[in-house]
Amino acid sequence: AVALIVLLGVATAGLGVLLSRVADLTLLEGYLATSPGGVYAVLATAISSGVDVTSVVAVQVLRVILMLLVAPWIARLVGRRLGRHRGEGLAEAA
């Protein structure tokens, strides 16, 4: 679990660096925009840090909307994979 948390932190930091270079943001803005967790905590950190809050919130809102759209698809995919692994057919999943 600790390794997964560290991996997630490194991955989001990498995405933050990439976003900062592509969107002409500071490194802190890029990291806050891509960091997982609560939008309110990220917003409070952005405000107290004096960074461009609009950019950070825009990317965070896009992240949340993307997860709302993608999460059901991933759940169905995982459910089908687990169903096959347990010997259940697709007819039971549908």
Phi, psi and omega in degrees: 000320180294319179296321179294320178295316178296317178299318178296318177297317179293320180295317180290326175295320177297317176296325177295318177296316178298315179296322181295326179284320183286317187261009179056050177250166173285165179298321179295318178297318178297318180292315180296325180292328184256356184290139178284164178119194184287138179295323181294321178293319178294319179297316179297319178295319180295318180294315182289338180274345180078024179269177179288100185293325182300315179295317181296313181293322180300314180290323178296318179295319176299322178297315181295315179297318178299318179293323177295327179279325187270330185303315178298323179296317179295320179298318178296318180298314179294319178299319178293319179296316179293325178296319177292322182295325181276358179093005178274149180270173178289336181298324179287327181285329181274000000 
